Short mmCIF file of N, CA and C in Angstrom, two decimals:
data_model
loop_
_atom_site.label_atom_id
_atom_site.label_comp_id
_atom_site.label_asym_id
_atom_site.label_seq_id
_atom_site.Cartn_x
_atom_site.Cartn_y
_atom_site.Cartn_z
N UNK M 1 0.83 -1.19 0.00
CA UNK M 1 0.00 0.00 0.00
C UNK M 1 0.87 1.25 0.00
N UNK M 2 1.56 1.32 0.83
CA UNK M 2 2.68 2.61 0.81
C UNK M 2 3.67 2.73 0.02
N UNK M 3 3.80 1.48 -0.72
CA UNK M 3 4.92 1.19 -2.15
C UNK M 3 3.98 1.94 -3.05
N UNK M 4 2.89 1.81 -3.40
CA UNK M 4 2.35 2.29 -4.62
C UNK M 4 2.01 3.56 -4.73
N UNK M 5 1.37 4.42 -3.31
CA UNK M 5 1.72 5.81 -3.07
C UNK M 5 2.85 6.09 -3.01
N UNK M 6 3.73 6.06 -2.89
CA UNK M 6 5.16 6.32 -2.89
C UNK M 6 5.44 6.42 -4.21
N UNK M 7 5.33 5.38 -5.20
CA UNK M 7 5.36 5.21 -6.70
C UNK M 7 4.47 6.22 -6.93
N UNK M 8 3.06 6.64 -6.89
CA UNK M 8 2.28 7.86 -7.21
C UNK M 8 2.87 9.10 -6.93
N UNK M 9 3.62 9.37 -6.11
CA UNK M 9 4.21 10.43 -6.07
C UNK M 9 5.21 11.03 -6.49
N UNK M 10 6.25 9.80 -6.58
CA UNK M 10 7.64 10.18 -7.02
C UNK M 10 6.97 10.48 -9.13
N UNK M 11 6.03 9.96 -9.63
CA UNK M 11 5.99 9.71 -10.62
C UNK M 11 5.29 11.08 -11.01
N UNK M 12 4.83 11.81 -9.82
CA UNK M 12 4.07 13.20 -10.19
C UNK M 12 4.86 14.34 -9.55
N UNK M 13 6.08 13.89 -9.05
CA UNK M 13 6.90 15.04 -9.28
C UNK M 13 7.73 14.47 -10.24
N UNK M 14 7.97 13.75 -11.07
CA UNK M 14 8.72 13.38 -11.85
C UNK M 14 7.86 14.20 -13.24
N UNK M 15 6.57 14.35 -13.44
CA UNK M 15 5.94 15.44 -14.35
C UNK M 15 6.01 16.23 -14.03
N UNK M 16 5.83 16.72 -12.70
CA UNK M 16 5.57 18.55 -12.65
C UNK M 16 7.08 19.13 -12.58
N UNK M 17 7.81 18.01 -12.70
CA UNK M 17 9.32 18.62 -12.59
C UNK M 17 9.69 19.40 -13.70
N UNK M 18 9.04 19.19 -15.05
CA UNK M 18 9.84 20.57 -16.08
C UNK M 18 8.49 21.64 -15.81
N UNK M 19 7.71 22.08 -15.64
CA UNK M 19 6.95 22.52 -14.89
C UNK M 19 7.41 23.59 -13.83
N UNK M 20 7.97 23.17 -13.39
CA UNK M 20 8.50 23.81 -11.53
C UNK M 20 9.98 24.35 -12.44
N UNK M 21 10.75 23.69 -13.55
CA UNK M 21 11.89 24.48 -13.91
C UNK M 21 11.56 25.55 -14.99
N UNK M 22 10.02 25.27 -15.71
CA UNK M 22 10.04 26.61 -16.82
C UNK M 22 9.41 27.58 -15.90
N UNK M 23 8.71 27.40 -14.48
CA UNK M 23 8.60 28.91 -13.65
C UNK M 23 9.72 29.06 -13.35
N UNK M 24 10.64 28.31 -12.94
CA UNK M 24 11.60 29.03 -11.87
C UNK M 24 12.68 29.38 -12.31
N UNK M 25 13.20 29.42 -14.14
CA UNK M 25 13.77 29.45 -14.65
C UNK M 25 14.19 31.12 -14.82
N UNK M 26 12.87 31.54 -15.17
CA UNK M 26 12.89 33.22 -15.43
C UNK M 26 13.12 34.15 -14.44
N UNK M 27 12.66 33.91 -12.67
CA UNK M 27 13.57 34.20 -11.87
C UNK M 27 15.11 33.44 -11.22
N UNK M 28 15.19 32.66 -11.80
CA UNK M 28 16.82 32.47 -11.82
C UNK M 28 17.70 33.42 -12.71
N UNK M 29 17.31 33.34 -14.04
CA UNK M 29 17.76 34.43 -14.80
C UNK M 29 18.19 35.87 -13.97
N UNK M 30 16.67 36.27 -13.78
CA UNK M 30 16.99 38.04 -13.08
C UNK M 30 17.60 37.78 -12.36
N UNK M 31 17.52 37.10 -11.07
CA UNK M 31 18.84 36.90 -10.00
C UNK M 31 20.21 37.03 -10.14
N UNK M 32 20.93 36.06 -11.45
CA UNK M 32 21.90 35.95 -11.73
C UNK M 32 22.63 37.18 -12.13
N UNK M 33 21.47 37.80 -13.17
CA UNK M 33 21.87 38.79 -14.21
C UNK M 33 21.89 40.19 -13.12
N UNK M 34 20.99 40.07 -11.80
CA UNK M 34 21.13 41.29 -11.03
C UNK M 34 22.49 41.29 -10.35
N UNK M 35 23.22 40.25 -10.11
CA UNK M 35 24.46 39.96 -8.99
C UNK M 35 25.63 39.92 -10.37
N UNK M 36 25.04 40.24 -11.26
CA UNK M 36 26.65 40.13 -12.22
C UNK M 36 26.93 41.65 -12.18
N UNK M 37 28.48 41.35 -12.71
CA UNK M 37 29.06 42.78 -12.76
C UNK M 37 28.45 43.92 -14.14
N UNK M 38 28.53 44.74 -14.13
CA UNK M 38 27.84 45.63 -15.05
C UNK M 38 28.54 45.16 -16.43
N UNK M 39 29.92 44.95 -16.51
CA UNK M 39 30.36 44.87 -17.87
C UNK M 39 29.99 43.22 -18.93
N UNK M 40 29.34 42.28 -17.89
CA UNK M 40 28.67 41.23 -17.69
C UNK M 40 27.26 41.27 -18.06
N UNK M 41 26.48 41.70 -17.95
CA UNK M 41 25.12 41.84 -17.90
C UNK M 41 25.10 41.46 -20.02
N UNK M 42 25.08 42.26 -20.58
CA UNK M 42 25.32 42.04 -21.65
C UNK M 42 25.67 40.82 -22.63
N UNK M 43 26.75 40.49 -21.77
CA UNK M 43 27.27 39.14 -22.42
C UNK M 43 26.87 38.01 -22.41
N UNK M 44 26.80 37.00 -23.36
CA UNK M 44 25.87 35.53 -23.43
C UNK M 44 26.77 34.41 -22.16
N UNK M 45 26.65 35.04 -20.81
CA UNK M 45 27.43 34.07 -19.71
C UNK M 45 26.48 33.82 -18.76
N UNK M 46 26.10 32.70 -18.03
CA UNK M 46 25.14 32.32 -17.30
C UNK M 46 25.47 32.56 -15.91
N UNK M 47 26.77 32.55 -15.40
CA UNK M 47 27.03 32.68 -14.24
C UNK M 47 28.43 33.70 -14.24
N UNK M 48 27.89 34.38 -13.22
CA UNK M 48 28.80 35.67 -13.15
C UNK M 48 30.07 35.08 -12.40
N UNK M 49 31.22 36.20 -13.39
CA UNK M 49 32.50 35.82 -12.73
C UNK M 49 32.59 36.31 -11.37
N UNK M 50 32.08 37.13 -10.75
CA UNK M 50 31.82 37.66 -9.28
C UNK M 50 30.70 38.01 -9.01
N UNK M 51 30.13 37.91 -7.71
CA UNK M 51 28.53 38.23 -7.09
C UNK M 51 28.68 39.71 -6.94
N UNK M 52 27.98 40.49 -7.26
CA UNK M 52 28.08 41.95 -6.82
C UNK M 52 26.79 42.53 -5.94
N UNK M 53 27.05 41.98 -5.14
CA UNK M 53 25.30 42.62 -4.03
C UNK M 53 25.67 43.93 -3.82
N UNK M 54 26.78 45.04 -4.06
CA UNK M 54 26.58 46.23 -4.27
C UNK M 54 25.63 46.75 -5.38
N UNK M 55 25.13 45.52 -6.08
CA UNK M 55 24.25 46.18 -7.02
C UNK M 55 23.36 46.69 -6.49
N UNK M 56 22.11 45.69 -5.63
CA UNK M 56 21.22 46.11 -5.19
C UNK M 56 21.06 47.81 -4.11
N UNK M 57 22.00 47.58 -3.35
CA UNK M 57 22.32 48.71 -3.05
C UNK M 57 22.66 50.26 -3.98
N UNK M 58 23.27 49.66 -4.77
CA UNK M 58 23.48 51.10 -6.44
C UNK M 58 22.02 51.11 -6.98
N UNK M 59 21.18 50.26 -7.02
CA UNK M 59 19.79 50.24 -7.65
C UNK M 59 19.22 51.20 -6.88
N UNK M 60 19.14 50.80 -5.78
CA UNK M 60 18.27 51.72 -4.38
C UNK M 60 18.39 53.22 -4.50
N UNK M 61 19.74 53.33 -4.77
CA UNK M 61 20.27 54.84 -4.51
C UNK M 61 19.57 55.90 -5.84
N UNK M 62 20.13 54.52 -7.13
CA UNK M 62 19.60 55.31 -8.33
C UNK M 62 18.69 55.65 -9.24
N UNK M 63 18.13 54.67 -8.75
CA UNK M 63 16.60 55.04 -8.86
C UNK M 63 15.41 55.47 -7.93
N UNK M 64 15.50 55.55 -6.94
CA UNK M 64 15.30 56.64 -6.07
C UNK M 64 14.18 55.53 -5.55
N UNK M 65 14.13 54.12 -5.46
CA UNK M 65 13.37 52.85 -4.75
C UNK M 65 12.58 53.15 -3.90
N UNK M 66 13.32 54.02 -2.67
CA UNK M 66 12.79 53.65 -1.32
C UNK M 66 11.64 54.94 -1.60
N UNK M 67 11.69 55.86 -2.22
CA UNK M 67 10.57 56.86 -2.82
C UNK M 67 9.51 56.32 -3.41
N UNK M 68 9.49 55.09 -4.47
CA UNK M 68 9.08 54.74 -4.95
C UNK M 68 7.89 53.54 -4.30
N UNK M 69 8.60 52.71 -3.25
CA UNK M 69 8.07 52.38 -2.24
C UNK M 69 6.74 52.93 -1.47
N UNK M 70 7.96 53.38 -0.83
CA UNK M 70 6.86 54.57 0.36
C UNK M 70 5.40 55.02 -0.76
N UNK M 71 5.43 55.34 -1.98
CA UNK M 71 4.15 56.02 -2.79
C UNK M 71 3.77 55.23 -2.51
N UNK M 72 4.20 53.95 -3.19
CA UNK M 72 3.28 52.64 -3.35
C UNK M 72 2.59 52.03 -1.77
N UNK M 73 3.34 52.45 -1.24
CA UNK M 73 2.38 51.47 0.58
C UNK M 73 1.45 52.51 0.61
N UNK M 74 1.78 54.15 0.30
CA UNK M 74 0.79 55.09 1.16
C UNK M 74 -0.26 54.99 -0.08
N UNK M 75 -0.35 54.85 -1.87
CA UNK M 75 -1.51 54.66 -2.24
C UNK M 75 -2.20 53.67 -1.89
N UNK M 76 -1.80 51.96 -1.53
CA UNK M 76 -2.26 51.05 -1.36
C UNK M 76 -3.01 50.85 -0.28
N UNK M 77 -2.54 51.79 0.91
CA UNK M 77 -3.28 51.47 1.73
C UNK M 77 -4.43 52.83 2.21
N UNK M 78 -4.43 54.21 1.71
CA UNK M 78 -5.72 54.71 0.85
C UNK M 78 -6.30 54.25 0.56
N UNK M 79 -6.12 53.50 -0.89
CA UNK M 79 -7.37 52.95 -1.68
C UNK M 79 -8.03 51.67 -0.87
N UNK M 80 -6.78 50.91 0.08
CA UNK M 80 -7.91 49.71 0.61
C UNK M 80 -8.28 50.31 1.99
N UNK M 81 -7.91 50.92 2.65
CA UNK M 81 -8.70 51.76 3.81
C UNK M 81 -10.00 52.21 3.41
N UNK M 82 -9.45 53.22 2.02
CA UNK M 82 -11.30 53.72 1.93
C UNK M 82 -12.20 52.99 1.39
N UNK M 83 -11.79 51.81 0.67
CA UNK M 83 -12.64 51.04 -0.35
C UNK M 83 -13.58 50.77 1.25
N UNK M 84 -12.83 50.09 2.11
CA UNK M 84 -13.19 48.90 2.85
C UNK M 84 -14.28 49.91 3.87
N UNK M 85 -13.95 51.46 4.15
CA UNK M 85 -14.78 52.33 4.52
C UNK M 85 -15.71 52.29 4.03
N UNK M 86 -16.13 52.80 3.14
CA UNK M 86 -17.09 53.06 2.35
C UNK M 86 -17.90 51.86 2.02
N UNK M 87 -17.30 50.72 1.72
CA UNK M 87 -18.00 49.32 1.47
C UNK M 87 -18.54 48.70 2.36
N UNK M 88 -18.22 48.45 3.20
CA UNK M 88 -18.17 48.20 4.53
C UNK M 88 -20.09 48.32 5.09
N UNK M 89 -20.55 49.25 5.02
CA UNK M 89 -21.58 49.63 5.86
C UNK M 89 -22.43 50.14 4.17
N UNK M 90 -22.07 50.08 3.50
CA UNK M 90 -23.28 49.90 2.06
C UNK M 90 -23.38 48.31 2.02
N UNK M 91 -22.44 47.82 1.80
CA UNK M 91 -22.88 46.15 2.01
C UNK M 91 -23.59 45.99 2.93
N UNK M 92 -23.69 46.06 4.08
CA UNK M 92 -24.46 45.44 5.13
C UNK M 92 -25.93 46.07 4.79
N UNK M 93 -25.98 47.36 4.21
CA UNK M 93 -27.15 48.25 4.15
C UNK M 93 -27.70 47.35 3.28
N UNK M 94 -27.18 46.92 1.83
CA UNK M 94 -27.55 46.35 1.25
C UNK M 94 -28.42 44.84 1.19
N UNK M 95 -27.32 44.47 2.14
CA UNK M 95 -27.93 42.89 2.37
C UNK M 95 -29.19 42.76 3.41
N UNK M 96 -29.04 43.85 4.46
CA UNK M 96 -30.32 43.55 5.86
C UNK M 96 -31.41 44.33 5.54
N UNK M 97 -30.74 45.29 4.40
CA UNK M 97 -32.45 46.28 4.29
C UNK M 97 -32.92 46.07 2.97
N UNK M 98 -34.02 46.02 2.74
CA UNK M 98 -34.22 45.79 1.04
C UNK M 98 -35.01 47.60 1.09
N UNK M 99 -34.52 47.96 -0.13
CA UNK M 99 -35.29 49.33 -0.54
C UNK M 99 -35.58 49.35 -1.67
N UNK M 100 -36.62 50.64 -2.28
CA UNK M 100 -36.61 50.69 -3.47
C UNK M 100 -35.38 50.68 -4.78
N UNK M 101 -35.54 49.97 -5.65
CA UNK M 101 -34.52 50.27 -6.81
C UNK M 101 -33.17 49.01 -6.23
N UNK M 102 -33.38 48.19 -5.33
CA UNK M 102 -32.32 47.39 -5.13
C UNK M 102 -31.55 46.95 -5.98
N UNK M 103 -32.51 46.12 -6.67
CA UNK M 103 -31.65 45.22 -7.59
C UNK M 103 -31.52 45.70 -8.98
N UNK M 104 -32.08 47.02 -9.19
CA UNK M 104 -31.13 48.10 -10.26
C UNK M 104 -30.22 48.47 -9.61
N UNK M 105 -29.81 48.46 -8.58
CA UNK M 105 -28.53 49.03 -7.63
C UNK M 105 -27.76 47.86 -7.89
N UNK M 106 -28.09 46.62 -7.60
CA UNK M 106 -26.75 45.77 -7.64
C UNK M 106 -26.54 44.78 -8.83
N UNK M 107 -27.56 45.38 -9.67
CA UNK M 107 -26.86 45.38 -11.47
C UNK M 107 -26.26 46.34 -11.89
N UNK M 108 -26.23 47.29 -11.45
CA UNK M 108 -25.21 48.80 -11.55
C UNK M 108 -23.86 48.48 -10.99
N UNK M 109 -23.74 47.35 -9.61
CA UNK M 109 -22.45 47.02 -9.41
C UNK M 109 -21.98 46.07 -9.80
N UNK M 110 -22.70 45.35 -11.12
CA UNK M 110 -22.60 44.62 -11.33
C UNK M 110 -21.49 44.86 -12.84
N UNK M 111 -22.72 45.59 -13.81
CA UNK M 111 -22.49 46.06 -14.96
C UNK M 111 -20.77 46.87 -14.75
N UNK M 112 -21.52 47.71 -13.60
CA UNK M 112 -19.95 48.79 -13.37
C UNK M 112 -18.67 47.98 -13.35
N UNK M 113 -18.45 46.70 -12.73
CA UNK M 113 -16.99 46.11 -13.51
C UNK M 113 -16.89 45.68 -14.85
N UNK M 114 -17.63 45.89 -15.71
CA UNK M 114 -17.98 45.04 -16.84
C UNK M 114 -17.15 46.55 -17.70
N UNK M 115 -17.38 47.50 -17.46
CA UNK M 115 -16.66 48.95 -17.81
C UNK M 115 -14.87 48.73 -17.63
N UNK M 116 -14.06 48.61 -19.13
CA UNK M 116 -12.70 48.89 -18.60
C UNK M 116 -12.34 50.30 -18.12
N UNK M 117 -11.32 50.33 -17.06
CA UNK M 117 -11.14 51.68 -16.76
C UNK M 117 -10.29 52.48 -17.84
N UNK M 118 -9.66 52.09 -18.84
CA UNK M 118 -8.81 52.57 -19.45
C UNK M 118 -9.99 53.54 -20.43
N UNK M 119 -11.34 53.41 -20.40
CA UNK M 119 -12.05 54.40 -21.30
C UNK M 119 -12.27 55.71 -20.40
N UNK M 120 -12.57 55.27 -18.46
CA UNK M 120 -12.55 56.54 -18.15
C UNK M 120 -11.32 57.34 -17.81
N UNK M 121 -10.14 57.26 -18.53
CA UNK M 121 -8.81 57.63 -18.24
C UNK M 121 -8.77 59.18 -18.65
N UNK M 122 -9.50 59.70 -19.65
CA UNK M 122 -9.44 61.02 -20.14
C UNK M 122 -10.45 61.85 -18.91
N UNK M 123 -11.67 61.52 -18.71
CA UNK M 123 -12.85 62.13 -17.94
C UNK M 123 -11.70 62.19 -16.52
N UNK M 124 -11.00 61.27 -16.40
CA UNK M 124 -10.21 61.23 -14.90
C UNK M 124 -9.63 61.94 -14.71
N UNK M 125 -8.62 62.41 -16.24
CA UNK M 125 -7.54 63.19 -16.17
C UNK M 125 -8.01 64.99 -15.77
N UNK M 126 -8.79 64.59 -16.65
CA UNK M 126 -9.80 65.90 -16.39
C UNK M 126 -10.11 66.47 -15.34
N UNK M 127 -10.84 65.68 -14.54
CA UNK M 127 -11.28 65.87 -13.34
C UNK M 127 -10.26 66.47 -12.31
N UNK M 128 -9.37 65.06 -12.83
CA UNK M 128 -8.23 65.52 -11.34
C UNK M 128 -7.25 67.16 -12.00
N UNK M 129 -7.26 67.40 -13.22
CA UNK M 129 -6.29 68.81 -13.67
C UNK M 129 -7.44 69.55 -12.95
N UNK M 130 -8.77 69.68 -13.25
CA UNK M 130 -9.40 70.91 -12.39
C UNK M 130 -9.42 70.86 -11.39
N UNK M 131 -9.06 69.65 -10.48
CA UNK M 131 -9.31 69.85 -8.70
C UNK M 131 -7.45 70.04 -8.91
N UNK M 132 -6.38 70.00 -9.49
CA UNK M 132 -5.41 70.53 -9.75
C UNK M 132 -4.45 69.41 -8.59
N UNK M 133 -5.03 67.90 -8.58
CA UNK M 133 -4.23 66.61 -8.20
C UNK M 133 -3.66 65.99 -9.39
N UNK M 134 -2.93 66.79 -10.36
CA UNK M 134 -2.49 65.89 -11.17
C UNK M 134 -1.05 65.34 -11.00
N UNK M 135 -0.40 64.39 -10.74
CA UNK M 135 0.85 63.62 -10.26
C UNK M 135 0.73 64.04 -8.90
N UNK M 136 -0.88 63.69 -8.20
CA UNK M 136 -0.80 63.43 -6.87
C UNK M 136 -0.94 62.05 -6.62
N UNK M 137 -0.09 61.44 -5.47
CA UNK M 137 -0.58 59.96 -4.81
C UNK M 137 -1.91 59.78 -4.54
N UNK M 138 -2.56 61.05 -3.58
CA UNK M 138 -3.54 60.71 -2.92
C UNK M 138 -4.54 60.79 -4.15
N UNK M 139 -4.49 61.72 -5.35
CA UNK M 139 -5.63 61.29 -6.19
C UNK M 139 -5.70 60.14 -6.81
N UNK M 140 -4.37 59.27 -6.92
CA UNK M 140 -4.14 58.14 -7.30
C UNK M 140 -5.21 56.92 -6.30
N UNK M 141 -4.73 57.27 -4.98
CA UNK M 141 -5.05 55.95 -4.32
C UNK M 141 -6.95 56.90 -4.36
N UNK M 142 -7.26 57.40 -4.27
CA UNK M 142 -8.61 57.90 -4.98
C UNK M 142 -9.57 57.08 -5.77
N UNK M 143 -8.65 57.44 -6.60
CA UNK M 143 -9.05 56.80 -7.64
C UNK M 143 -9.07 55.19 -7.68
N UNK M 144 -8.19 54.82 -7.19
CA UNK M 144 -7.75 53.51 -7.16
C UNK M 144 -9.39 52.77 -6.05
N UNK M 145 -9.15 53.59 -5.42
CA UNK M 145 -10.73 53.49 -4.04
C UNK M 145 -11.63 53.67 -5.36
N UNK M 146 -12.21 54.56 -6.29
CA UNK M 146 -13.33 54.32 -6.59
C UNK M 146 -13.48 52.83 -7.42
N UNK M 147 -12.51 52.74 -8.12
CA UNK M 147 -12.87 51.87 -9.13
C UNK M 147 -13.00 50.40 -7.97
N UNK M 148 -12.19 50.15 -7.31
CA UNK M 148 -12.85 48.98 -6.05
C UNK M 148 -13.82 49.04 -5.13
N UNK M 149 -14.39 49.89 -5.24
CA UNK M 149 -15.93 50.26 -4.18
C UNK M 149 -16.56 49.07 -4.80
N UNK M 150 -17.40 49.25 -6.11
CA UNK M 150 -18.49 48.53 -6.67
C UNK M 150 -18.07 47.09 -5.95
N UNK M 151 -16.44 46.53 -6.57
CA UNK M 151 -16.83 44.89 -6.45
C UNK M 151 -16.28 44.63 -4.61
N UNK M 152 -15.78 45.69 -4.13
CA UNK M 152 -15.76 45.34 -2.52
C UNK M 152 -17.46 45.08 -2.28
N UNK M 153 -18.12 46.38 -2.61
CA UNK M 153 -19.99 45.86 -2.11
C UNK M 153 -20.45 45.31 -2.42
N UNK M 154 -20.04 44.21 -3.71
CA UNK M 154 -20.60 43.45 -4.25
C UNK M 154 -20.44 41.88 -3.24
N UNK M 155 -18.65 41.82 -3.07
CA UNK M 155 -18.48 40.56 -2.65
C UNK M 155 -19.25 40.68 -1.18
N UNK M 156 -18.97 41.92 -0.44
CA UNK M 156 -19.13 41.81 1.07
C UNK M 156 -20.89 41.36 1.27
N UNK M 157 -21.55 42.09 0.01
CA UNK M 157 -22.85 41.63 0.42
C UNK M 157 -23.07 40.35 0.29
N UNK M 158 -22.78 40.05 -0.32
CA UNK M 158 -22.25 38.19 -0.46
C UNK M 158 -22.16 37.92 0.89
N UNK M 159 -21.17 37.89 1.17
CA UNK M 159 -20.31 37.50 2.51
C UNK M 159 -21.44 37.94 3.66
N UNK M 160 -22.55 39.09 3.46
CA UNK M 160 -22.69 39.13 4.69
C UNK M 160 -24.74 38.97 4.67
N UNK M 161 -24.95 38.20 3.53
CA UNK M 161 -26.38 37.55 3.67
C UNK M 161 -26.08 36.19 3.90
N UNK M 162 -24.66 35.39 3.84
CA UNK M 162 -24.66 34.40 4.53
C UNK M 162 -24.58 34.17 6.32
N UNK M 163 -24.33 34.93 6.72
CA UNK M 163 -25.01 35.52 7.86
C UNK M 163 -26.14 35.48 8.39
N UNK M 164 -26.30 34.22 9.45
CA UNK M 164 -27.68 34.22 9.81
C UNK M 164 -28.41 35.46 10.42
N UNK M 165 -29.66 35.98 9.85
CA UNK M 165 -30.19 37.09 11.25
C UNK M 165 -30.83 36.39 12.62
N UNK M 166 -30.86 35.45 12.40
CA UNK M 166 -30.40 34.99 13.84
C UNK M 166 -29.65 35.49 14.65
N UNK M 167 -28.29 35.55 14.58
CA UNK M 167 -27.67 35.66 15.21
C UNK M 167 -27.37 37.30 15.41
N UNK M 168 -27.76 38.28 14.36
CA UNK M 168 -28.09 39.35 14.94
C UNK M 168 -29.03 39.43 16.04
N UNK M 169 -30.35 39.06 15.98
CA UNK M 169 -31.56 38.99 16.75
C UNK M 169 -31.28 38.56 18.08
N UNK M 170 -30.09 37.56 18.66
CA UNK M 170 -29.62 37.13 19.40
C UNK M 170 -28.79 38.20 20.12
N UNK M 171 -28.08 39.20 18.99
CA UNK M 171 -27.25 40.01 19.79
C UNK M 171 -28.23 41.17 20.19
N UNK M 172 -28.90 41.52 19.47
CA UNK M 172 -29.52 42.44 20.08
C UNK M 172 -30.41 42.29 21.48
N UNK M 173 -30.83 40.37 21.40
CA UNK M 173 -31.59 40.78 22.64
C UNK M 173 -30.63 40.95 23.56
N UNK M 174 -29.01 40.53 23.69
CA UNK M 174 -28.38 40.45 24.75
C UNK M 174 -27.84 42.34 24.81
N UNK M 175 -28.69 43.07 24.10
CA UNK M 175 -28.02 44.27 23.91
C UNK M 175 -27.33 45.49 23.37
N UNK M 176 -26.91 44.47 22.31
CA UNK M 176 -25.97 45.38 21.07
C UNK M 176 -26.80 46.00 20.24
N UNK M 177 -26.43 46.81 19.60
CA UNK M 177 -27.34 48.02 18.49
C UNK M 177 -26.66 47.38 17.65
N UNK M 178 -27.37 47.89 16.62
CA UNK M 178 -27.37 48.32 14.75
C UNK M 178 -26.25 49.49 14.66
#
């Protein structure tokens, strides 16, 4: 019994083995080619005549990385702070209250990913030159928040009609509000 699983296995990493080398092939490459010497990089040689981890360090400096960074954490976490704001308590609105026009509301968030953003790229540009955020972060991560609102309220209302009201009804008798 454990001979033949044993045989099942060795025989399915024995397939996924060129598999596991055509991913891991293309970051071996950059690795190599980042630790070679500059006059190296160029040339058809697979392994560098010396490791140069001063590269990474010369990268940092010269392209200005750690700037580049820092934008990127402070838009990323804008756009998912406010998405998750804003989504957050329309989902729930959505799922516990039914109102007029609902479910034209959540074919609107529906349709609305079905829209690539690259058509509203001009109306954007626009917008943001007259509020005069243009090569701002924060209109970036903005922006970045609107276009993820729709499918954050989409999934969360999901997520939160599986939710028994039971167990609201339960909390409230022990006390808790809405």
């Amino acid at each position: 019994m454990k001979n033949g699983k044993l045989k099942r296995t060795i025989i399915a990493w024995l397939l996924l083995l060129p598999l596991i080398v055509v991913t891991i092939f293309p970051f071996a490459v950059m690795f190599l080619t980042a630790v070679k010497p500059r006059t190296e990089v160029l040339t058809p040689t697979w392994w560098p005549s010396e490791f140069r981890w001063s590269n990474f360090a010369d990268m940092w400096v010269a392209t200005g990385f750690g700037q580049a960074l820092v934008n990127s954490l402070y838009v990323s976490v804008l756009a998912t702070v406010g998405a998750i704001l804003i989504s957050v308590p329309a989902a729930y609105a959505m799922s516990r209250f039914r109102f007029a026009g609902y479910g034209a509301f959540r074919q609107f968030l529906l349709i609305s990913q079905m829209i690539s953003p690259i058509v509203l790229v001009l109306g954007l540009f626009r917008l943001m030159a007259a509020w005069g955020l243009v090569e701002s972060t924060t209109a970036l991560g903005f922006i970045y928040m609107a276009f993820n609102v729709a499918f954050t309220v989409w999934m969360l209302q999901s997520y939160f009609d599986t939710i028994p009201r039971d167990l609201e009804e339960a909390a409230w008798m022990e006390g808790a509000g809405r």
